Tab-separated table of C-alpha atoms in Angstrom:
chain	number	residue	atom	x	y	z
A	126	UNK	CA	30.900	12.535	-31.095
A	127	UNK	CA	29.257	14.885	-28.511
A	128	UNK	CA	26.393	16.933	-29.955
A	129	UNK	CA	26.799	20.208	-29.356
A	130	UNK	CA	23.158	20.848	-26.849
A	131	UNK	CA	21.516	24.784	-27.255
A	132	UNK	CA	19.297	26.165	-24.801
A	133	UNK	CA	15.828	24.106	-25.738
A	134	UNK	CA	18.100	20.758	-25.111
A	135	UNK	CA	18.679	22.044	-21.757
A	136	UNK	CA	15.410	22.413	-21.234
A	137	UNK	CA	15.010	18.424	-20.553
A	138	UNK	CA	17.791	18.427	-18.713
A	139	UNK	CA	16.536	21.258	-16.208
A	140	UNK	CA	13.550	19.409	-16.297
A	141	UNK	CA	16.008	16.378	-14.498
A	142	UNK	CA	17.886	18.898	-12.365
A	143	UNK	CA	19.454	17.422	-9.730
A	144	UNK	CA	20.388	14.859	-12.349
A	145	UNK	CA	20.734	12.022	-10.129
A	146	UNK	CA	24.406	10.834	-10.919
A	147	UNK	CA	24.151	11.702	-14.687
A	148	UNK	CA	28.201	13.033	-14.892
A	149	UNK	CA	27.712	13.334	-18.566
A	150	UNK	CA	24.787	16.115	-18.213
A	151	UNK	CA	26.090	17.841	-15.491
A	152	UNK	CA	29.217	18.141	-17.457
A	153	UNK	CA	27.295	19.430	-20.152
A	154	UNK	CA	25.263	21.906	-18.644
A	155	UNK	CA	28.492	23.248	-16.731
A	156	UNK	CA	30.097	23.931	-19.870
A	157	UNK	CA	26.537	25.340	-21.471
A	158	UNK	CA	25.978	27.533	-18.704
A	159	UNK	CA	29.714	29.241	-19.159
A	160	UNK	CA	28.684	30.749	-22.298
A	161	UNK	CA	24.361	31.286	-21.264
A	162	UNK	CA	23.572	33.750	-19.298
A	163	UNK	CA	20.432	32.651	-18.617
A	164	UNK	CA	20.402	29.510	-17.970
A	165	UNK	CA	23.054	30.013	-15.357
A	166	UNK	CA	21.038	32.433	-13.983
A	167	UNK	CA	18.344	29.359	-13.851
A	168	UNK	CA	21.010	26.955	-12.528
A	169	UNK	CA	21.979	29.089	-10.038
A	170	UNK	CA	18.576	29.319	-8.474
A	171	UNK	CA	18.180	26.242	-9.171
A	172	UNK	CA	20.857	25.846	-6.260
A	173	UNK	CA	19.672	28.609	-4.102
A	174	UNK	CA	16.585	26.388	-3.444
A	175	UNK	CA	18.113	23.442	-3.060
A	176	UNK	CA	20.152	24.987	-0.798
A	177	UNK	CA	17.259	26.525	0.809
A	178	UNK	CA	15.014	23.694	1.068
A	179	UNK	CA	18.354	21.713	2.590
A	180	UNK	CA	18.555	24.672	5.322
A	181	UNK	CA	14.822	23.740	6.353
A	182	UNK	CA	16.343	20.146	7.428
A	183	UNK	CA	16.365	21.017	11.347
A	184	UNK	CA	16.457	18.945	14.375
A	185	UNK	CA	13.572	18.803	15.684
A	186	UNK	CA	12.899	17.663	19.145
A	187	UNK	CA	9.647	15.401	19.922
A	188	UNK	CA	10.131	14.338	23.838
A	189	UNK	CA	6.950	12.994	24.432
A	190	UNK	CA	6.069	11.211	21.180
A	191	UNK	CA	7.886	7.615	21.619
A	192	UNK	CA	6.287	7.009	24.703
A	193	UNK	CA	3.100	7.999	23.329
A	194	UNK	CA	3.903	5.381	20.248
A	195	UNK	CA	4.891	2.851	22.681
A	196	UNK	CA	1.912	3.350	25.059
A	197	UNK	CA	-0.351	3.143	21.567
A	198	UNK	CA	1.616	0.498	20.892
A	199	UNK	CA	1.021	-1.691	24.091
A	200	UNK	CA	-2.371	-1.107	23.830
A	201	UNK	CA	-2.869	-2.464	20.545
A	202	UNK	CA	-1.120	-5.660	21.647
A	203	UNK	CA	-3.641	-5.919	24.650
A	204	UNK	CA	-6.828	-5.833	22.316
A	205	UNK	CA	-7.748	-9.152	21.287
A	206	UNK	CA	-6.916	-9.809	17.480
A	207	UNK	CA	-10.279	-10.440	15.477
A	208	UNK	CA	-8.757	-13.486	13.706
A	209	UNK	CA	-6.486	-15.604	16.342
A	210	UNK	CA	-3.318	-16.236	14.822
A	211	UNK	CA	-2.703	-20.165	15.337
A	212	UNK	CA	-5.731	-22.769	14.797
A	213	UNK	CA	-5.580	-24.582	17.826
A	214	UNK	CA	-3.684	-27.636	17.152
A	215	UNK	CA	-6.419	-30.415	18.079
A	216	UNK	CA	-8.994	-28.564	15.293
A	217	UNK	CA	-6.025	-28.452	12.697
A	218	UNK	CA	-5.046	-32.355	13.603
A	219	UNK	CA	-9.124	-33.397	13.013
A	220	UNK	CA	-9.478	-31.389	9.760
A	221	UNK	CA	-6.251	-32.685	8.789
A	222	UNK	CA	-7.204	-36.441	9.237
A	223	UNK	CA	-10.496	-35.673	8.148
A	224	UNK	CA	-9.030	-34.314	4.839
A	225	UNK	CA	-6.999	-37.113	4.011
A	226	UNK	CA	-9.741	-39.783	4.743
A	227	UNK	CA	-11.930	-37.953	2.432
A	228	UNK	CA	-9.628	-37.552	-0.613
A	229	UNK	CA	-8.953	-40.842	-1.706
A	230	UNK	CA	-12.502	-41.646	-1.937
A	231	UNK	CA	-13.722	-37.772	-3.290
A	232	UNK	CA	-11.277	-37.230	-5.749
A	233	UNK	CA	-11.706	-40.739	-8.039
A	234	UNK	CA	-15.374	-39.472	-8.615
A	235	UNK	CA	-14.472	-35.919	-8.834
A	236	UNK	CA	-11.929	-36.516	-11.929
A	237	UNK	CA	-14.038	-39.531	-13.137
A	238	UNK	CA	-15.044	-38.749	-17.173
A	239	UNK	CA	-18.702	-38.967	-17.740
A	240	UNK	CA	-19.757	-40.663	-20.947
A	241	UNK	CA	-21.947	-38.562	-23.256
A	242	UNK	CA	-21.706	-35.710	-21.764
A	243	UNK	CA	-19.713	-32.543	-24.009
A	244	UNK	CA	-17.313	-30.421	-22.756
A	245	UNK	CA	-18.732	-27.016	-22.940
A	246	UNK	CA	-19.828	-24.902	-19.888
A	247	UNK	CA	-23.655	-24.566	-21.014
A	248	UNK	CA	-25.152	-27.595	-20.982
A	249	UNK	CA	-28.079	-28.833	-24.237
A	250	UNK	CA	-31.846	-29.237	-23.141
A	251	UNK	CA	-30.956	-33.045	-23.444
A	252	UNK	CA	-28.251	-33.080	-21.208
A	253	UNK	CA	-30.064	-31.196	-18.482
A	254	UNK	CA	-32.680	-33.824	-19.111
A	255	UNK	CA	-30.650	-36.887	-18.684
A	256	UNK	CA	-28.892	-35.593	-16.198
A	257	UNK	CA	-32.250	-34.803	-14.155
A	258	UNK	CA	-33.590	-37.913	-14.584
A	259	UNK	CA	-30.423	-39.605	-12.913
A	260	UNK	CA	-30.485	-37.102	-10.112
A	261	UNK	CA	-34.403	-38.065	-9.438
A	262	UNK	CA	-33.423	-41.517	-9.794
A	263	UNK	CA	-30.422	-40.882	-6.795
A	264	UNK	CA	-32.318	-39.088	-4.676
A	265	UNK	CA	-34.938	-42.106	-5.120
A	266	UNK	CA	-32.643	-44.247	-4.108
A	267	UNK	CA	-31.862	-42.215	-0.824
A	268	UNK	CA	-35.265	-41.867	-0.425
A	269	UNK	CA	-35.452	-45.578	0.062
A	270	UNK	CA	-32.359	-46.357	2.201
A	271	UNK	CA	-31.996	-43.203	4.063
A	272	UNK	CA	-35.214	-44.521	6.870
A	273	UNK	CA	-32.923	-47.312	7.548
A	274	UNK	CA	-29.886	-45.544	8.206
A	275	UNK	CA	-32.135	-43.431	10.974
A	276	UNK	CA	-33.028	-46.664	11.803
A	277	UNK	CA	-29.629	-47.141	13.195
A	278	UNK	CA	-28.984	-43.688	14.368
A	279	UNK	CA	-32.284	-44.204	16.929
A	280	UNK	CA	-30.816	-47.335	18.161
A	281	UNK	CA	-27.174	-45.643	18.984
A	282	UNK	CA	-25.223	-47.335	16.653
A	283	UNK	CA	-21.825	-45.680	17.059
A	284	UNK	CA	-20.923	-45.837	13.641
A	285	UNK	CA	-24.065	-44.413	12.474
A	286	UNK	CA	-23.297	-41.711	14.221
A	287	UNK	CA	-19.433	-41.243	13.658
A	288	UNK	CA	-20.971	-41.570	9.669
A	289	UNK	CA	-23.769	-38.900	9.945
A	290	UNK	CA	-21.201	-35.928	10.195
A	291	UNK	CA	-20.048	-36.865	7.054
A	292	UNK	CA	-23.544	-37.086	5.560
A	293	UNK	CA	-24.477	-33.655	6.760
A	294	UNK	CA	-21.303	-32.055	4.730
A	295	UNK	CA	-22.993	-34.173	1.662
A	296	UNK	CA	-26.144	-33.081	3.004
A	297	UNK	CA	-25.088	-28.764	3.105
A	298	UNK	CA	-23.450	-29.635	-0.726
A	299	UNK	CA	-26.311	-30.825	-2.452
A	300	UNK	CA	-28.758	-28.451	-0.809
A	301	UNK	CA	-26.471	-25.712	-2.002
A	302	UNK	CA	-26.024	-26.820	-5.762
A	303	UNK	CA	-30.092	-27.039	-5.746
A	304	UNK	CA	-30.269	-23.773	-4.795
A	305	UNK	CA	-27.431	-22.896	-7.857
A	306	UNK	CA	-28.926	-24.933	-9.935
A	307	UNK	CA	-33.026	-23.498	-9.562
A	308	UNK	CA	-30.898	-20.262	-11.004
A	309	UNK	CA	-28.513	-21.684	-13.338
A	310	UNK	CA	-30.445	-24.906	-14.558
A	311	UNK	CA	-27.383	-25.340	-17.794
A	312	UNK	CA	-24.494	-24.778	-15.631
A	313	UNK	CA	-22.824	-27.841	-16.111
A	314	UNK	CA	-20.236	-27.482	-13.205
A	315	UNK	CA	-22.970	-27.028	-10.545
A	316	UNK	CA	-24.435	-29.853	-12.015
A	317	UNK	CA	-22.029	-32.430	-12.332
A	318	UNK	CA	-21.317	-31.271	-8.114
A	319	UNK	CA	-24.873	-31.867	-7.532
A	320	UNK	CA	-25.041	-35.225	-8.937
A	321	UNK	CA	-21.326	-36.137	-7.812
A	322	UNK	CA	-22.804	-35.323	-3.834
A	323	UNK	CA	-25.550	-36.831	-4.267
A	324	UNK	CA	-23.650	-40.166	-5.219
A	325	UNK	CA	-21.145	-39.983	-2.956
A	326	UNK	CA	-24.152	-39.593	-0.110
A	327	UNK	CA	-26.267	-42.959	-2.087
A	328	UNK	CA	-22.364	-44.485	-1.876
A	329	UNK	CA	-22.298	-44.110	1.861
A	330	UNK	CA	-25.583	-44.967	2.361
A	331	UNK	CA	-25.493	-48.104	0.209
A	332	UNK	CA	-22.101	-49.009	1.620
A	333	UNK	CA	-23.559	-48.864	5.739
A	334	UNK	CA	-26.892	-50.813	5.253
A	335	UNK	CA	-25.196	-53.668	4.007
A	336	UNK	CA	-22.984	-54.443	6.574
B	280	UNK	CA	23.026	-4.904	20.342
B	281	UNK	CA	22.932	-4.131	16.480
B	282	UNK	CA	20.302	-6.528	14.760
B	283	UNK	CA	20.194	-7.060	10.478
B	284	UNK	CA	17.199	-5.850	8.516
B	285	UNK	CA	15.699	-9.158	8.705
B	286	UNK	CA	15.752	-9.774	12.504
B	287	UNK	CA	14.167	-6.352	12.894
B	288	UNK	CA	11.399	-7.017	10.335
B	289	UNK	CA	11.067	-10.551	12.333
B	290	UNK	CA	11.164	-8.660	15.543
B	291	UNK	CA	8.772	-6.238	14.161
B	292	UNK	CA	6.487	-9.103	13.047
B	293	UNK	CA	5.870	-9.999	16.182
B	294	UNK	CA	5.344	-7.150	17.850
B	295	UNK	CA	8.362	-6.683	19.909
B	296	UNK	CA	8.302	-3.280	21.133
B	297	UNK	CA	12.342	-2.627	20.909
B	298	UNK	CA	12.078	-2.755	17.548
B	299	UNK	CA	9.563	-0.400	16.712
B	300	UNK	CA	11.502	1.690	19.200
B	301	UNK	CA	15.069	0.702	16.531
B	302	UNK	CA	12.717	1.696	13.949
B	303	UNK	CA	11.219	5.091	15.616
B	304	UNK	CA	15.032	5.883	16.303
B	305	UNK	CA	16.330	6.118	13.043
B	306	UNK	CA	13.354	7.584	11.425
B	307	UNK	CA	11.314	9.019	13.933
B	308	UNK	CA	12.759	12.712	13.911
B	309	UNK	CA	12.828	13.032	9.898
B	310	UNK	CA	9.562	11.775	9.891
B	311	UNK	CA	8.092	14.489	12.198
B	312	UNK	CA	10.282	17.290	10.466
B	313	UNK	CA	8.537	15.837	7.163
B	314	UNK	CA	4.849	15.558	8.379
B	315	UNK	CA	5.351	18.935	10.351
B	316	UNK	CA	6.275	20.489	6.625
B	317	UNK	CA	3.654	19.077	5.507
B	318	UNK	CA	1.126	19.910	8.418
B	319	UNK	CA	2.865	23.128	9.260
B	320	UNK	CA	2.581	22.266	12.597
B	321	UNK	CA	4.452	19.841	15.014
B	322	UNK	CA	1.563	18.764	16.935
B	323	UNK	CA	-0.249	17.512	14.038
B	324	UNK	CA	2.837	16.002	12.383
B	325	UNK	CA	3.623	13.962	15.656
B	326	UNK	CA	-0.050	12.457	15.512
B	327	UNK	CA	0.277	11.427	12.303
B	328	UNK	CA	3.800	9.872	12.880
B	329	UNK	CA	2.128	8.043	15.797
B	330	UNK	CA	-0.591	6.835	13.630
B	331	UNK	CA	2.078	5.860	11.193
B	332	UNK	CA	3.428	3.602	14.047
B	333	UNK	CA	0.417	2.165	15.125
B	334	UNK	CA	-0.196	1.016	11.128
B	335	UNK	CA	2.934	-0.460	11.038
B	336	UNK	CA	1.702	-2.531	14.298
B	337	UNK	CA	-1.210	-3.937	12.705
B	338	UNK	CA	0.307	-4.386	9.123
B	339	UNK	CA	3.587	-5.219	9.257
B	340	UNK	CA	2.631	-8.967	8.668
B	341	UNK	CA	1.694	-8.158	5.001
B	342	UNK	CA	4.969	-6.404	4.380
B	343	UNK	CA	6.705	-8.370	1.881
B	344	UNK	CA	9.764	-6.096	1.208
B	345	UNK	CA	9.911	-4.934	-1.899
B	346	UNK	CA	10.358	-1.465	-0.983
B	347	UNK	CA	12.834	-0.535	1.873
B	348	UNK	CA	11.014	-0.472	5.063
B	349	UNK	CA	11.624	3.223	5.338
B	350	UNK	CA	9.426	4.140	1.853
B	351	UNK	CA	7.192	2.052	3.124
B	352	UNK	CA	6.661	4.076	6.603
B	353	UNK	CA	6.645	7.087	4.680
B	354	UNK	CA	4.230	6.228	2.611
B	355	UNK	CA	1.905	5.265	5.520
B	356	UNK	CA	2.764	8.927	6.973
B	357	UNK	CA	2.076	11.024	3.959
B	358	UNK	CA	-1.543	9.044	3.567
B	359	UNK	CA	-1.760	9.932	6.818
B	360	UNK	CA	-0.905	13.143	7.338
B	361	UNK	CA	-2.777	14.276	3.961
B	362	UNK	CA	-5.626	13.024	5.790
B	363	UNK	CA	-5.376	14.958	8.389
B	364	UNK	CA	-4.877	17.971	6.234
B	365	UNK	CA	-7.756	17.375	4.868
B	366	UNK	CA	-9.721	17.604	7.896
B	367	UNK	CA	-8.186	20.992	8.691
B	368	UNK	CA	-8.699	24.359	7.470
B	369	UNK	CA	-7.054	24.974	4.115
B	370	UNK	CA	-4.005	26.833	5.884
B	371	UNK	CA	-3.196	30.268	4.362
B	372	UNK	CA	-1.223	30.333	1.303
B	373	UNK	CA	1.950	32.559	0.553
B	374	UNK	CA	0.549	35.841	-1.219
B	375	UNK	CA	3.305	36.898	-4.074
B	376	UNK	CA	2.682	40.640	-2.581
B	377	UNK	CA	3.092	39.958	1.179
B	378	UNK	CA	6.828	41.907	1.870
B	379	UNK	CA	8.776	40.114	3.620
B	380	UNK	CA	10.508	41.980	6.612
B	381	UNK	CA	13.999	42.625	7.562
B	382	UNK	CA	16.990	42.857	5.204
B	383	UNK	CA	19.699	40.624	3.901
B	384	UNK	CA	23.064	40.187	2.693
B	385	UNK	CA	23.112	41.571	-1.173
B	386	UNK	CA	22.991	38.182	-3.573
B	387	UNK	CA	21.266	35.682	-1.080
B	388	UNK	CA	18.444	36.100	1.180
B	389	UNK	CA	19.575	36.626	5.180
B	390	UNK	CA	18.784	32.810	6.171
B	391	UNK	CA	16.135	33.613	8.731
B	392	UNK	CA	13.921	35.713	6.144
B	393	UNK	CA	14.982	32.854	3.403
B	394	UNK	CA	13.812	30.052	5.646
B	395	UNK	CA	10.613	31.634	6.294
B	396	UNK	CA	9.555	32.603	3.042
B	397	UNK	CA	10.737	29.150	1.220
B	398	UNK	CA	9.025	27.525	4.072
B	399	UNK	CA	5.443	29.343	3.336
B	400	UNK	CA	6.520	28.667	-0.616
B	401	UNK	CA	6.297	24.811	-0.136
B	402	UNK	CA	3.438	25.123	1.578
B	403	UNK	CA	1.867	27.098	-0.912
B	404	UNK	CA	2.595	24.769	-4.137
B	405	UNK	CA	-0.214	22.063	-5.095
B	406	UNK	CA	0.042	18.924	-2.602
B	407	UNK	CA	1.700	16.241	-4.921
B	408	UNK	CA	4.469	18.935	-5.969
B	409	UNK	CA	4.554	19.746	-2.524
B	410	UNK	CA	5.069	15.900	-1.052
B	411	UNK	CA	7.589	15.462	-4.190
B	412	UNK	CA	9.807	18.490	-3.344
B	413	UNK	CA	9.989	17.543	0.310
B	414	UNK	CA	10.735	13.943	-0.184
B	415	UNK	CA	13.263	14.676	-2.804
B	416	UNK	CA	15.279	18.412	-1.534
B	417	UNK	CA	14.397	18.287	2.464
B	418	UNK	CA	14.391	14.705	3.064
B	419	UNK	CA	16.924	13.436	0.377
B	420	UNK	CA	14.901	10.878	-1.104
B	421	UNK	CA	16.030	9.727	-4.517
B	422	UNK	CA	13.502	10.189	-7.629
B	423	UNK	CA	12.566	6.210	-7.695
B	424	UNK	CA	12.329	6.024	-3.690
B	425	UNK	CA	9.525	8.903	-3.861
B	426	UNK	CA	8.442	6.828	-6.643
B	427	UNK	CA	7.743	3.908	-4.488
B	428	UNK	CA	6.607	6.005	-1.525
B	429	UNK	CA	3.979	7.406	-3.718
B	430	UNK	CA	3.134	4.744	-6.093
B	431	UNK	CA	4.531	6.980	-9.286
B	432	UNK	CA	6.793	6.385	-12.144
B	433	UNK	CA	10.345	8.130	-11.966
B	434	UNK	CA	9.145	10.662	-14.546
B	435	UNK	CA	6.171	11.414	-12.816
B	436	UNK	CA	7.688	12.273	-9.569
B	437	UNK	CA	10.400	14.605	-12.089
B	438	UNK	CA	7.653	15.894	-13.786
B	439	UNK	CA	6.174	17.252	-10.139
B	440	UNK	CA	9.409	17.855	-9.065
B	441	UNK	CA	10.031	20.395	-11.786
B	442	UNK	CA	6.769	22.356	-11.584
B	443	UNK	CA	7.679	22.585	-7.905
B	444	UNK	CA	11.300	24.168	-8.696
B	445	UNK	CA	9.581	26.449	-11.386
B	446	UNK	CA	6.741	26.981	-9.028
B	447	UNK	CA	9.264	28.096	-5.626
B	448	UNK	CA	11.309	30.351	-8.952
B	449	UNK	CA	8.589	32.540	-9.486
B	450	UNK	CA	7.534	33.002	-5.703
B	451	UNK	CA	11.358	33.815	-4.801
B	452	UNK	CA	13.034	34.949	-7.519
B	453	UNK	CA	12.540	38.492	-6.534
B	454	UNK	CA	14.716	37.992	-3.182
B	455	UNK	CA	17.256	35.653	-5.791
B	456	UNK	CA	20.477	37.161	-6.957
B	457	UNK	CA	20.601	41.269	-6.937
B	458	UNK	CA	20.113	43.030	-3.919
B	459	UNK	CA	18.661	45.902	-6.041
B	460	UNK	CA	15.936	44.315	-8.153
B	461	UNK	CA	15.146	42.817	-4.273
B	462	UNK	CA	14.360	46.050	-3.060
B	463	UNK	CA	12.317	47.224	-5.692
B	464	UNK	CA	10.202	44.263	-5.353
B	465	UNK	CA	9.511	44.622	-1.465
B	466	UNK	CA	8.479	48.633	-2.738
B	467	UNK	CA	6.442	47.156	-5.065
B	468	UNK	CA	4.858	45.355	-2.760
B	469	UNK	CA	4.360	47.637	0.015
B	470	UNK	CA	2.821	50.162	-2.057
């Protein structure tokens, strides 16, 4: 059953006004406003400035703007773009290739579980410990090896050289989880990418002398 | 040749110029009559609608489409053009005594003197009731598509809309309705 709306329920329903569709409240405030003198003296200047407002839709004429837009416009495409929009496609091949050589033997160590070690985010005073001692034990390691690999690099071996690239990316990694790690000494994430780098580099090492 | 939405958003994507021109042809004028109400002048309204342009240049790329490309360029232009109003001279406001001159037909204001006087009204109402009332009674925007244009809910942009319509009832309801009760107000006025 229709409830029967006074003037403080038409209040919302001003507060809508131009209702938007809503056949039901327009029909409602038509039959209110029959029997209201005010609010269809509201309503009806309600539509006066609609009607109003409507009459201030002109044509307006604006001869000279497109080709001001299109000269803007042609300009813009003539500046170069700070970012270039397509990686040349020789760059995108390399670090494409280089990407997939580097996963299969990345990821293994990167997922590999370490025994002992808990799985909170802050590491203990003894895991920072044991885990410093293996790092000085690494970098030892590539203390001892890395002379020979040089070695090779001053006498032009090609694949020295085709394997030193990937030794400086090892290289940039470990320096910067040093640096994270003099600030966050518990942090076990920078940590376990220290010593995971630092591997990887003893790894390649290892793997190149003994050929 | 008539092209669908998405060819022209393609089109516009990469910068092909007769598409911004598609674009500047069915929106162009309403968007200068809009930033010129807003602006109150047409030189002012047609740099920002350039501007608008040259944003939709650089940034169409990141236009996903959520909104219809058209509340999108609008609400480029009424960033920009309330910019630019803000670097301008607050412009003068309508002043409830000022009389308006000539006279009109008894029950309606003569359009000329209606025109002006709603005109300097708008202008004179707070800037988001302003924006609203334009979007929504000059333009013919519908309440959600000035809520997209303006990042608003739907009862926001009624809410505005209302305290605009109660706002432009106050200024003009003395030239509303009876001729007499018109004329005592411009006597009021003048003396």
């Amino acid at each position: 059953m229709k409830r029967n709306f006074d003037c403080r329920d038409f209040e919302r329903v001003f507060e809508r006004w131009p209702l938007e569709g809503d056949e039901e409240a327009t029909r409602a405030l038509a039959a209110h406003v029959e029997s209201c003198a005010p609010c269809r003296t509201r309503l009806q200047e309600y539509r006066e400035i609609s009607r109003l407002a409507a009459a201030l839709k002109q044509s307006i004429e604006a001869p000279g703007l497109w080709p001001r837009i299109e000269a803007g416009l042609v300009r813009e495409r003539a500046q170069p773009r700070r970012f270039p929009r397509r990686v040349p496609l020789l760059a995108g091949a390399i670090a494409a290739a280089a990407l997939l050589l580097l996963l299969p033997t990345v990821l293994p160590t990167l997922l590999r579980p370490r025994a002992g070690v808990s799985r909170s985010t802050i590491l203990a005073d003894a895991e920072i410990e044991t885990l410093v001692r293996e790092e000085r034990r690494i970098a030892a390691r590539i203390g001892e090896i890395e002379p020979l690999f040089e070695t090779r690099i001053a006498q032009e071996d090609h694949a020295a050289a085709i394997v030193s690239g990937g030794l400086a990316y090892l290289d940039g990694n470990i320096e910067t989880c040093r640096r994270l790690c003099e600030r966050n000494p518990a942090n076990r994430s920078i940590r376990r990418a220290l010593l995971q780098s630092a591997e990887k580099k003893l790894e390649i090492l290892e793997a190149f002398v003994s050929r | 040749m008539m092209s669908t939405d998405e060819e022209l958003l393609q089109a516009l994507r990469e910068g092909r110029l007769w598409a911004f021109q598609a674009v500047y042809r069915k929106h162009g004028e309403s968007m200068v009559r809009f930033a010129t109400q807003l602006l109150g002048n047409q030189a002012d309204a047609e740099d920002a609608v350039q501007e608008a342009f040259l944003t939709l240049h650089r940034k169409i790329a990141g236009f996903r489409g959520r909104s219809s490309l058209a509340t999108w360029l609008y609400r480029v232009l009424v960033n920009r053009a309330l910019k630019i109003r803000k670097r301008r001279r607050p412009m003068e406001s309508l002043d409830e005594t000022t009389p308006l001159a000539g006279a009109g037909p008894p029950g309606a204001l003569a359009s000329a003197e209606a025109g002006a006087a709603m005109a300097k009204a708008i202008d004179a109402l707070p800037e988001r009731q302003r924006v609203v009332f334009t979007l929504s009674e000059i333009e013919g925007f519908t309440t959600m598509e000035i809520g997209e244009i303006l990042g608003l809910r739907s009862g926001t942009v009624r809410f505005h809309l209302c305290k605009a319509r109660e706002g432009l009832r106050g200024k003009l309801r003395p030239y509303f309705g009876n001729p007499d009760a018109r004329i005592d107000a411009r006597r009021s006025a003048v003396q």
